[in-house]
Tab-separated table of C-alpha atoms and ligand atoms in Angstrom:
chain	number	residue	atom	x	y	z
T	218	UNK	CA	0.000	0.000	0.000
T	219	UNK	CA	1.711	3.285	-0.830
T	220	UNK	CA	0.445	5.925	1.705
T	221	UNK	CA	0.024	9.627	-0.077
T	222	UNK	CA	-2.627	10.534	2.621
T	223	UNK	CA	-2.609	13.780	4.255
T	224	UNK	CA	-0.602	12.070	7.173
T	225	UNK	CA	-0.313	9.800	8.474
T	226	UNK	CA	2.421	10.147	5.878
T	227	UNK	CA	4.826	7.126	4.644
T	228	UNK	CA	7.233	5.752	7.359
T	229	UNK	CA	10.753	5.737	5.299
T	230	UNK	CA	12.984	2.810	5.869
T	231	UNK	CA	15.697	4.434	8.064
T	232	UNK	CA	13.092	5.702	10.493
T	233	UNK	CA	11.577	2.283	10.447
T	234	UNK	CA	14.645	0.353	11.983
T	235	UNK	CA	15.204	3.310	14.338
T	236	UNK	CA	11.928	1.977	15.628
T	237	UNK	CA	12.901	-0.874	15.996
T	238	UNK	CA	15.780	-1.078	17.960
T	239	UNK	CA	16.520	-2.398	21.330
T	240	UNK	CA	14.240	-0.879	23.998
T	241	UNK	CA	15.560	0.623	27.435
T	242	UNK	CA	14.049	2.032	30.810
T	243	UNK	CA	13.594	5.682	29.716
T	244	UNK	CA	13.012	6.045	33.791
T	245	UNK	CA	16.476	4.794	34.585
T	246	UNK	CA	18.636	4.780	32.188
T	247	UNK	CA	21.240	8.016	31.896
T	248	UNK	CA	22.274	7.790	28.638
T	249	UNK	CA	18.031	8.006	27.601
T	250	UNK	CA	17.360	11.351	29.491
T	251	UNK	CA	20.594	13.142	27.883
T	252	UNK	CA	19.377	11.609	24.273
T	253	UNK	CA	16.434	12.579	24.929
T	254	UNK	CA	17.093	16.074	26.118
T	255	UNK	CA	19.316	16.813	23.015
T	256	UNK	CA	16.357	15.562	21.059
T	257	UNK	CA	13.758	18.479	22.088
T	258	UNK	CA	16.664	21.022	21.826
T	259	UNK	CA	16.436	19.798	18.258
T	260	UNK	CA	12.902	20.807	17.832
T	261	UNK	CA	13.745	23.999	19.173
T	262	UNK	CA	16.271	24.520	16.265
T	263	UNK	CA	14.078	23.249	13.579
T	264	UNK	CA	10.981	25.874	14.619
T	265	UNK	CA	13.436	28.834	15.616
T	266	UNK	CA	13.372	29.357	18.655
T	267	UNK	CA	15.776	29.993	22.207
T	268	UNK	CA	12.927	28.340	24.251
T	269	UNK	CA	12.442	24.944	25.017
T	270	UNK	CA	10.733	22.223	23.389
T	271	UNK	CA	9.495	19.336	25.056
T	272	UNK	CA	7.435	15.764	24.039
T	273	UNK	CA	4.346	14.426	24.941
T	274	UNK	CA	3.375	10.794	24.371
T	275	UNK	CA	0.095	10.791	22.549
T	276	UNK	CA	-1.173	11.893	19.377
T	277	UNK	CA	-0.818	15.464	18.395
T	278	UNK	CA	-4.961	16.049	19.586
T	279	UNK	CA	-2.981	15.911	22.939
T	280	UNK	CA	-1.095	18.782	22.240
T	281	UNK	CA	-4.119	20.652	21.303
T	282	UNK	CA	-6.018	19.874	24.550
T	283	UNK	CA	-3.195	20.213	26.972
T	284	UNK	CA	-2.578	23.792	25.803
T	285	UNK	CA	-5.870	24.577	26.433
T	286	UNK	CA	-6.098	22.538	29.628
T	287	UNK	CA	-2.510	24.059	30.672
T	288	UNK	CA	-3.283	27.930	29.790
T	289	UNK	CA	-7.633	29.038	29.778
T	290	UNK	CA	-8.795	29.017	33.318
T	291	UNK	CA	-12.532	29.172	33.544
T	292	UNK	CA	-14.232	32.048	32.478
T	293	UNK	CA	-11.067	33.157	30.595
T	294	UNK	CA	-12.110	35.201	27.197
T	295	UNK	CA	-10.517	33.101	24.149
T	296	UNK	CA	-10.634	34.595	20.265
T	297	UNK	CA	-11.170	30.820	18.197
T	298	UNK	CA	-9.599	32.391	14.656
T	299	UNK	CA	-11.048	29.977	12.497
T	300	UNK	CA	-10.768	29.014	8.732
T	301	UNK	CA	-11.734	25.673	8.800
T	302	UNK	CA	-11.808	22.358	10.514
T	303	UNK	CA	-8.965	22.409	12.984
T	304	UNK	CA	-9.182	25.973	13.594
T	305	UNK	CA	-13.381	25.716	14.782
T	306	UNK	CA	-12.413	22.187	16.578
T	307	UNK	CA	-10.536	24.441	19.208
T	308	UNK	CA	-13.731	25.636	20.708
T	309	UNK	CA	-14.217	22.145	22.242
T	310	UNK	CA	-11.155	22.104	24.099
T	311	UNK	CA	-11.434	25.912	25.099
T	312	UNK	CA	-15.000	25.306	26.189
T	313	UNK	CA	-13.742	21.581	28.021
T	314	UNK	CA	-11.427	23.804	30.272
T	315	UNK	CA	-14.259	26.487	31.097
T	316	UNK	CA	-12.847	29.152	28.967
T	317	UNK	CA	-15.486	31.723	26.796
T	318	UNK	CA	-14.672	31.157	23.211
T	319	UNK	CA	-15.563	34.246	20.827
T	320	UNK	CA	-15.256	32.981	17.208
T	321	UNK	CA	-13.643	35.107	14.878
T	322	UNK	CA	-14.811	32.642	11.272
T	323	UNK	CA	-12.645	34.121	7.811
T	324	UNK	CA	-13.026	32.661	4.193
T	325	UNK	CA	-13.410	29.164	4.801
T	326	UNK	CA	-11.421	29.183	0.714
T	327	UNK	CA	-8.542	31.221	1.910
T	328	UNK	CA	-5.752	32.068	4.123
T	329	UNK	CA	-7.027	34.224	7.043
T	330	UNK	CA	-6.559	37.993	6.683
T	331	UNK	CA	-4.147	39.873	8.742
T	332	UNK	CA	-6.384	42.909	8.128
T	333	UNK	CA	-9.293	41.784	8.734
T	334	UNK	CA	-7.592	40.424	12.516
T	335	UNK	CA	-6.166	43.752	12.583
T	336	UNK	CA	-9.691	45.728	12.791
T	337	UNK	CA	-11.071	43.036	14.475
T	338	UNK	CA	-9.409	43.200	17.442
T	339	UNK	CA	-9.216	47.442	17.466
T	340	UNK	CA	-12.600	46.872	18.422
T	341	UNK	CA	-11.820	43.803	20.893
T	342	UNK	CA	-8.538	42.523	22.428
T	343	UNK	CA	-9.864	41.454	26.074
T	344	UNK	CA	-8.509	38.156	25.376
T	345	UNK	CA	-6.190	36.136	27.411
T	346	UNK	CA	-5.411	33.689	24.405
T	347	UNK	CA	-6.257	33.278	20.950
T	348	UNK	CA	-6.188	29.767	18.884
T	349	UNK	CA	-5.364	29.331	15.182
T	350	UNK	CA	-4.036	26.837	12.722
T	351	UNK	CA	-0.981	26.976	10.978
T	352	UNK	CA	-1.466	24.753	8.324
T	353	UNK	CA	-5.383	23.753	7.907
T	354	UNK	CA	-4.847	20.265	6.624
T	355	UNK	CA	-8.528	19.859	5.759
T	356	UNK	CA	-8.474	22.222	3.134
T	357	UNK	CA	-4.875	22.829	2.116
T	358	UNK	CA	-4.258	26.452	3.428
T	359	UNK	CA	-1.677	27.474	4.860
T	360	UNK	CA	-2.218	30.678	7.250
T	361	UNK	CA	0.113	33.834	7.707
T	362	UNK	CA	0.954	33.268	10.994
T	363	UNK	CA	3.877	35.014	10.662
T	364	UNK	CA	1.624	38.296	10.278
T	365	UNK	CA	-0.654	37.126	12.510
T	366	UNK	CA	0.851	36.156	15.863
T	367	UNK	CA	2.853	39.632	15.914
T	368	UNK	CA	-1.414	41.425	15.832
T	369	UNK	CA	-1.789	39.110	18.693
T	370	UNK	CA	1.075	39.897	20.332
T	371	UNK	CA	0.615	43.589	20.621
T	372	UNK	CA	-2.356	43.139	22.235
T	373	UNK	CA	-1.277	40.974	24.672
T	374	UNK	CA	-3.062	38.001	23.542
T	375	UNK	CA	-1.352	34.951	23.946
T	376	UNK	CA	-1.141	32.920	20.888
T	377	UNK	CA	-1.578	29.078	20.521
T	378	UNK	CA	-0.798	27.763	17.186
T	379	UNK	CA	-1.702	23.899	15.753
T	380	UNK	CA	1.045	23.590	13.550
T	381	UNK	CA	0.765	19.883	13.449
T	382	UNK	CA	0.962	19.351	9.560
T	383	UNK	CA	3.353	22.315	8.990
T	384	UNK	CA	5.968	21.427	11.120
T	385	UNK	CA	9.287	20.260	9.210
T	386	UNK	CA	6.768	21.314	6.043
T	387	UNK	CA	6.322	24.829	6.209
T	388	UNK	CA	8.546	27.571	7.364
T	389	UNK	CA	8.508	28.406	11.383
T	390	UNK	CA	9.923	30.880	13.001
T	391	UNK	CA	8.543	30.987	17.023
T	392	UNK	CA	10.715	33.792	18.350
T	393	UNK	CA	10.833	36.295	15.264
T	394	UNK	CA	6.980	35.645	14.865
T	395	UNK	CA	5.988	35.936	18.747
T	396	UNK	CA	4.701	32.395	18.846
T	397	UNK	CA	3.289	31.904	22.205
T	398	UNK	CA	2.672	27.820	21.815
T	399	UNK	CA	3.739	25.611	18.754
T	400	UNK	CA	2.132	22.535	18.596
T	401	UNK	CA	3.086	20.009	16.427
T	402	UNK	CA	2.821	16.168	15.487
T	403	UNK	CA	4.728	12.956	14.497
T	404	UNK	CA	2.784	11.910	11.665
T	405	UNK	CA	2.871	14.807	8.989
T	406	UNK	CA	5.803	16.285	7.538
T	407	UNK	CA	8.490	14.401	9.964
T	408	UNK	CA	6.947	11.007	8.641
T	409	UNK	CA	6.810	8.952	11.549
T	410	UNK	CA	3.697	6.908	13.090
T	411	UNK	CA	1.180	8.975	15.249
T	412	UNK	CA	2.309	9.113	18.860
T	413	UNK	CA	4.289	12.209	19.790
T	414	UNK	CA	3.090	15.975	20.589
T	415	UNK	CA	5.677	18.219	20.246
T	416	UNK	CA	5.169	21.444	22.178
T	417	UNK	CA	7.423	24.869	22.097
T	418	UNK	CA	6.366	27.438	24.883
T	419	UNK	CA	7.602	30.799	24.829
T	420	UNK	CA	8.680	32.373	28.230
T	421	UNK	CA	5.324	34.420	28.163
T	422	UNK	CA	3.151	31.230	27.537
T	423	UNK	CA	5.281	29.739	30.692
T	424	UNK	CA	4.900	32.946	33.087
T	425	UNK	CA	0.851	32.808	31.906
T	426	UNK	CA	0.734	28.658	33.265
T	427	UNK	CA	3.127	29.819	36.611
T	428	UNK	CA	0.609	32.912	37.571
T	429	UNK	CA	-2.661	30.306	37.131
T	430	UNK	CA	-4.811	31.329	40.371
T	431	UNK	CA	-5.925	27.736	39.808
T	432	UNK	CA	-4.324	24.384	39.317
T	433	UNK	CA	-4.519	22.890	36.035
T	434	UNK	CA	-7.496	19.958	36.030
T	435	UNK	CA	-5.440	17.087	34.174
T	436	UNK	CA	-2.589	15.221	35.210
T	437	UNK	CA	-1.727	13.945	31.575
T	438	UNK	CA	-2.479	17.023	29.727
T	439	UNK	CA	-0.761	19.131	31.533
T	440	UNK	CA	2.451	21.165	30.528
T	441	UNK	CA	3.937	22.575	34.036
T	442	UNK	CA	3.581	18.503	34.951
T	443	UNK	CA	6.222	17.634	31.793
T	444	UNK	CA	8.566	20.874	32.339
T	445	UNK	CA	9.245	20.568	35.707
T	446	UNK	CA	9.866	17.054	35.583
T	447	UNK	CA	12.555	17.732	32.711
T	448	UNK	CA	13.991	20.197	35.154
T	449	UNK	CA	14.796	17.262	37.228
T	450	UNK	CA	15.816	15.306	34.534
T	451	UNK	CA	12.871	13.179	35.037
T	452	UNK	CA	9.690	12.412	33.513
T	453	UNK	CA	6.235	12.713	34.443
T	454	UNK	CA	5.731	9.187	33.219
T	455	UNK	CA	7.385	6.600	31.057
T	456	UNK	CA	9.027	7.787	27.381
T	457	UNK	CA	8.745	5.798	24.190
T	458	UNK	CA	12.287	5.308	23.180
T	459	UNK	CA	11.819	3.848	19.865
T	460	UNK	CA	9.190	7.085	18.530
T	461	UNK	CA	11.903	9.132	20.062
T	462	UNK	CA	14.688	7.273	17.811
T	463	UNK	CA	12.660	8.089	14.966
T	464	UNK	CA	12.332	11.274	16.208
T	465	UNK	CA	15.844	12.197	16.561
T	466	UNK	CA	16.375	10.981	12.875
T	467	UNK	CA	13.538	12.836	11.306
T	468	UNK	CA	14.627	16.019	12.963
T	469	UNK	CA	18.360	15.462	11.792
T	470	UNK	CA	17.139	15.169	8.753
T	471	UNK	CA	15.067	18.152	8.762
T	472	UNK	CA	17.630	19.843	10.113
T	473	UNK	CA	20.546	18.609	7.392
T	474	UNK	CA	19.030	18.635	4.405
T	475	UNK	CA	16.861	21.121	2.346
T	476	UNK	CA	13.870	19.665	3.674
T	477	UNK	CA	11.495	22.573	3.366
T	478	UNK	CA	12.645	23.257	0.219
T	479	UNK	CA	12.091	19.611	-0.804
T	480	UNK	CA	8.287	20.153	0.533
T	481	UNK	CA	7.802	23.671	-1.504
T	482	UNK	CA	9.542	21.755	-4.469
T	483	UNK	CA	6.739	18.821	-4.319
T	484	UNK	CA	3.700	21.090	-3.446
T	485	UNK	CA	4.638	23.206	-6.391
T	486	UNK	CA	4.820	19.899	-8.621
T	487	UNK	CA	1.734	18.721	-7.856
T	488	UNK	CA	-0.530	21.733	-7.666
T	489	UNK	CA	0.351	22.670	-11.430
T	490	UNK	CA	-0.076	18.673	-12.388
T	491	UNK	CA	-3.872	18.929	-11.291
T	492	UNK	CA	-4.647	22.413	-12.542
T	493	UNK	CA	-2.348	21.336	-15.545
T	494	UNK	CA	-4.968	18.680	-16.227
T	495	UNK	CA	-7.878	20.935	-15.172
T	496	UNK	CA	-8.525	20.046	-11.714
T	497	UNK	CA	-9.828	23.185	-9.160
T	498	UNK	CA	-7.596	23.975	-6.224
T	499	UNK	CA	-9.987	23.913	-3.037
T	500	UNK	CA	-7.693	27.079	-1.927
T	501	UNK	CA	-7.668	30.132	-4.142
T	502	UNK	CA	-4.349	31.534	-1.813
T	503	UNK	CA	-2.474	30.519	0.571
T	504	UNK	CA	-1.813	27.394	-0.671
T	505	UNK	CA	0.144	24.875	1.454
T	506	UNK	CA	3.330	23.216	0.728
T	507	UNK	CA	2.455	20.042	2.620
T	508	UNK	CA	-0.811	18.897	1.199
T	509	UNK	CA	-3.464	19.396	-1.656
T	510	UNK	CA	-7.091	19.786	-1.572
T	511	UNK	CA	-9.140	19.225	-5.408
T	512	UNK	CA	-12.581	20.456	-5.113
T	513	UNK	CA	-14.092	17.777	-7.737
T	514	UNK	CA	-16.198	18.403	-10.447
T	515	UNK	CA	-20.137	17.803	-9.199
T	516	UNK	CA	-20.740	14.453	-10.580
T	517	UNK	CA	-17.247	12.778	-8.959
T	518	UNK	CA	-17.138	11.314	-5.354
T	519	UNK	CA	-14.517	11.371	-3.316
T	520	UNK	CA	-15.904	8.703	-1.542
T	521	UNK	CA	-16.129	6.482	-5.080
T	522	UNK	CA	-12.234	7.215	-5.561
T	523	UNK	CA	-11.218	6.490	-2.786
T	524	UNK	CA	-12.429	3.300	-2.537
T	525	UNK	CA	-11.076	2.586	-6.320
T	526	UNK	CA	-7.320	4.045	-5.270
T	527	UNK	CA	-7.715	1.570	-2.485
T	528	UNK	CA	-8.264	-1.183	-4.339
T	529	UNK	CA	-5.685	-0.487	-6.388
T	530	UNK	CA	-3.050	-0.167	-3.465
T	531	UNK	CA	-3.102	3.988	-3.000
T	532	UNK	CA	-4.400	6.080	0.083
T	533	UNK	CA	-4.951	9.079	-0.487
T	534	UNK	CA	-7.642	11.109	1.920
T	535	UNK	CA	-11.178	12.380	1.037
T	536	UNK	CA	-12.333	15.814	2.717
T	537	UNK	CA	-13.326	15.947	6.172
T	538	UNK	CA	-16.568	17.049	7.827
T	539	UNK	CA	-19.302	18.779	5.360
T	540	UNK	CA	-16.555	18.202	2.772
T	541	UNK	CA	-16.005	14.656	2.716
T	542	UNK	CA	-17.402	13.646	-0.634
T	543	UNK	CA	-16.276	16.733	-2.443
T	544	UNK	CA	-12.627	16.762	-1.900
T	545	UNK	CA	-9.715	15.107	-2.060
T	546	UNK	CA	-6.172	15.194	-1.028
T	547	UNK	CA	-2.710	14.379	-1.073
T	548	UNK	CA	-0.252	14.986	1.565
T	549	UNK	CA	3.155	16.275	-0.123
T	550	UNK	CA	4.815	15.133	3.466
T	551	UNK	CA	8.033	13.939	4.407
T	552	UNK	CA	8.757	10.692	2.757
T	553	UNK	CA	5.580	10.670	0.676
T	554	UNK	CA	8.479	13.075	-1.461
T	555	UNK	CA	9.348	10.732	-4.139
T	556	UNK	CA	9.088	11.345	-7.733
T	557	UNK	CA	8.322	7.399	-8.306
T	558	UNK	CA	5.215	7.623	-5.824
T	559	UNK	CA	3.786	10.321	-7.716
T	560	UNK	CA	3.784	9.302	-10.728
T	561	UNK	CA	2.324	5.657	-9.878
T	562	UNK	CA	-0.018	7.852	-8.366
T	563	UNK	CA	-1.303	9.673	-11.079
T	564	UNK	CA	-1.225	6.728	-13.424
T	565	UNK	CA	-3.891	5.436	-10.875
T	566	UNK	CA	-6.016	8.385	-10.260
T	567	UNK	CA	-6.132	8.713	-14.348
T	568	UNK	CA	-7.670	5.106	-14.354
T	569	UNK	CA	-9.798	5.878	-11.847
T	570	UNK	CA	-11.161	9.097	-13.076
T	571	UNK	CA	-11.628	7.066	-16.762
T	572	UNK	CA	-13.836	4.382	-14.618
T	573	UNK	CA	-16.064	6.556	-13.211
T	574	UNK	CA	-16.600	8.503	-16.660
T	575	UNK	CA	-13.910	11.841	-16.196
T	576	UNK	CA	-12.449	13.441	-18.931
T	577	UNK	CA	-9.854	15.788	-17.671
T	578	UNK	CA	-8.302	18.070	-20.372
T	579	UNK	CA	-5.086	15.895	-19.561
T	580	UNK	CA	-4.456	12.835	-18.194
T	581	UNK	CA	-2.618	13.516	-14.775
T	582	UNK	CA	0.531	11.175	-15.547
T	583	UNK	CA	0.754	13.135	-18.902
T	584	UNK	CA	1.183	16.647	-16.728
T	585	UNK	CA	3.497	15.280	-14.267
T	586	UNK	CA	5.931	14.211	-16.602
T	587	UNK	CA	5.232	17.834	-18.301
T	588	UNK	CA	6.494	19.252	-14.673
T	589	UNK	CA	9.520	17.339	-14.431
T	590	UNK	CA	11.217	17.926	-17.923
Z	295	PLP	C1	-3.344	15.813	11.770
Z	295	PLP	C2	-3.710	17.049	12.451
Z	295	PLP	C3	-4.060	17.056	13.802
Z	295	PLP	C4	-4.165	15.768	14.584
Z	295	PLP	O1	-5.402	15.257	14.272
Z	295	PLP	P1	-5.756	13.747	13.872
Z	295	PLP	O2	-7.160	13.869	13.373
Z	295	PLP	O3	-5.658	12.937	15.063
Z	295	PLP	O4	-4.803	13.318	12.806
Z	295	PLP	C5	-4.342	18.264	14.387
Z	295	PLP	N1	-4.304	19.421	13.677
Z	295	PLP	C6	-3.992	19.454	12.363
Z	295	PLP	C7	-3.974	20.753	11.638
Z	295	PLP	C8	-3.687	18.268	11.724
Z	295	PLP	O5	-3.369	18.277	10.415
């Protein structure tokens, strides 16, 4: 089965037998806690920033909730920034923790407007935090947060940003762009399974969780609980050596090699292939350099193909929520980058397209191979 989903993305070989090498006791052994140390300075490096980085075992949605869990007290005012799925999920976990959520919804097409949250909050900034996604996976947008966070930031507002399928994918810079909390994930662009949140906190974000006039209500999601262990070169529980193995690899090579470049390289390949061959981009700007979203013709299901590239040995991912049917998408992540995968890939969708009675203006493999020469 190749995997060109929107992440999980393909697990390469070397990060496969980094997984499974011998296992020690993370609790015990010295040698773990300095490897594993060194490994969330790396994060630090690869999203540009002096602060520290730290790991939490569980899927990235832990992330999500424990910054929420770790930062809104009750009755805190939040500002949800939302232009699509990820970015209105937030109001769960800011409602879960007894904070007010105010939604601020943009162009659900587009990336959201700086100027719009400009004179949007010179009418209201009361806000102790605001949430927003960096990379709305869903939809394949990515947002300015570089012009975004510094709006918040002026005001005071404390910004908490899912960059979970942007990380190692998209540029980030956390201290030039007054990133409050960076959230990020295993499974996208740093190609490894599902399993590890990676969190940066900036020393405002930190100060905000030390003054809390009440104690945070979750043991496991719970950031003070992970950062002062690390200060005693402890943990707050038991690590997964192997995922951080993997870790340490996909970071080094995100860190080596011209790994963002790789991913705008990719995005750029396959965005023209589809509109090459006719397809509609689902985002008229801001398009992201780790996944695409087609907005299919009325007649097509995404459902239908699918279920066809699966049969054939391909996953790629429908839409999500309202959007299910109508889209679908390929993650351009990590080691999903390989010319070979693509075009298999498009040799498929072609055939699939043909079954279910498509005519694009060009078959897909035909524009692909127009890209490369
Ligand atoms: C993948 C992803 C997550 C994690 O969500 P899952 O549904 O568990 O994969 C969170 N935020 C964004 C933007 C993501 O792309």
């Amino acid at each position: 089965m190749l995997i060109m989903s929107a992440g999980p993305a393909t697990v390469g070989a070397d990060k496969l037998a980094a997984l499974a090498e011998p296992v020690t006791n993370t609790m015990l052994d010295p040698n773990y806690i300095t490897f594993h140390k060194q490994t969330e300075r790396m994060i630090s490096q690869l999203v540009g920033t002096e602060s520290d980085s730290f790991v939490m075992l569980g899927e990235a949605l832990l992330g999500l909730e424990a910054a929420c869990a770790s930062l809104i007290e009750p009755g805190d005012r939040v500002l949800v920034i939302h232009n699509g799925f990820f970015g209105e999920g937030f109001r769960h976990f800011v409602e879960l923790y007894g904070g007010k959520p105010v939604m601020l919804g943009m162009d659900v097409r587009r990336g959201v407007s700086a100027d719009a949250l400009a004179q949007f909050l010179e009418k209201d900034h009361q806000f102790k935090a605001a949430t927003l996604v960096h990379c709305e996976t869903p939809s394949g947008i990515t947002n300015p947060i570089s012009q975004l966070c510094p709006l918040l930031a002026k005001h005071g507002i404390l910004s908490i940003v899912d960059s979970v399928s942007a990380v190692g994918g998209e540029p980030i810079e956390v201290d030039a762009w007054q990133v409050d909390v960076l959230l990020g994930g295993s499974q996208k662009c740093l190609s490894l399974p599902a399993g590890l949140s990676l969190i940066t906190l900036s020393q405002k974000a930190k100060r905000a969780i030390e003054e809390r006039k009440t104690a945070i209500p979750s043991f496991y999601a719970n950031f003070k609980n992970h950062y002062d262990h690390l200060q005693q070169k402890s943990f707050a529980y038991t690590m997964n050596d192997g995922l951080m193995k993997g870790l340490h690899l996909a970071l080094q090579k995100a860190l080596r090699t011209d790994y963002l470049a790789e991913h705008a390289r990719y995005a750029n390949l396959v965005r023209k292939t589809f509109i090459t061959s006719g397809y509609e981009l689902y985002a008229k700007d801001c398009q992201s350099n780790t996944v695409t979203a087609i907005l299919l013709p009325e007649k097509l299901s995404a459902g239908q193909i699918f279920q066809k590239m699966y049969e054939r040995g391909y996953l790629i991912s429908k839409g999500v929520g309202q959007l299910t049917d109508r889209l679908i998408r390929i993650g351009h992540m990590g080691d999903n980058n390989q010319l070979e995968y693509y075009s298999k890939t498009f040799v498929a969708l072609d055939q699939v397209m043909a079954e279910l009675g498509h005519q694009p203006i060009k078959r897909l493999a035909e524009s692909w191979e127009e890209q490369l020469d």
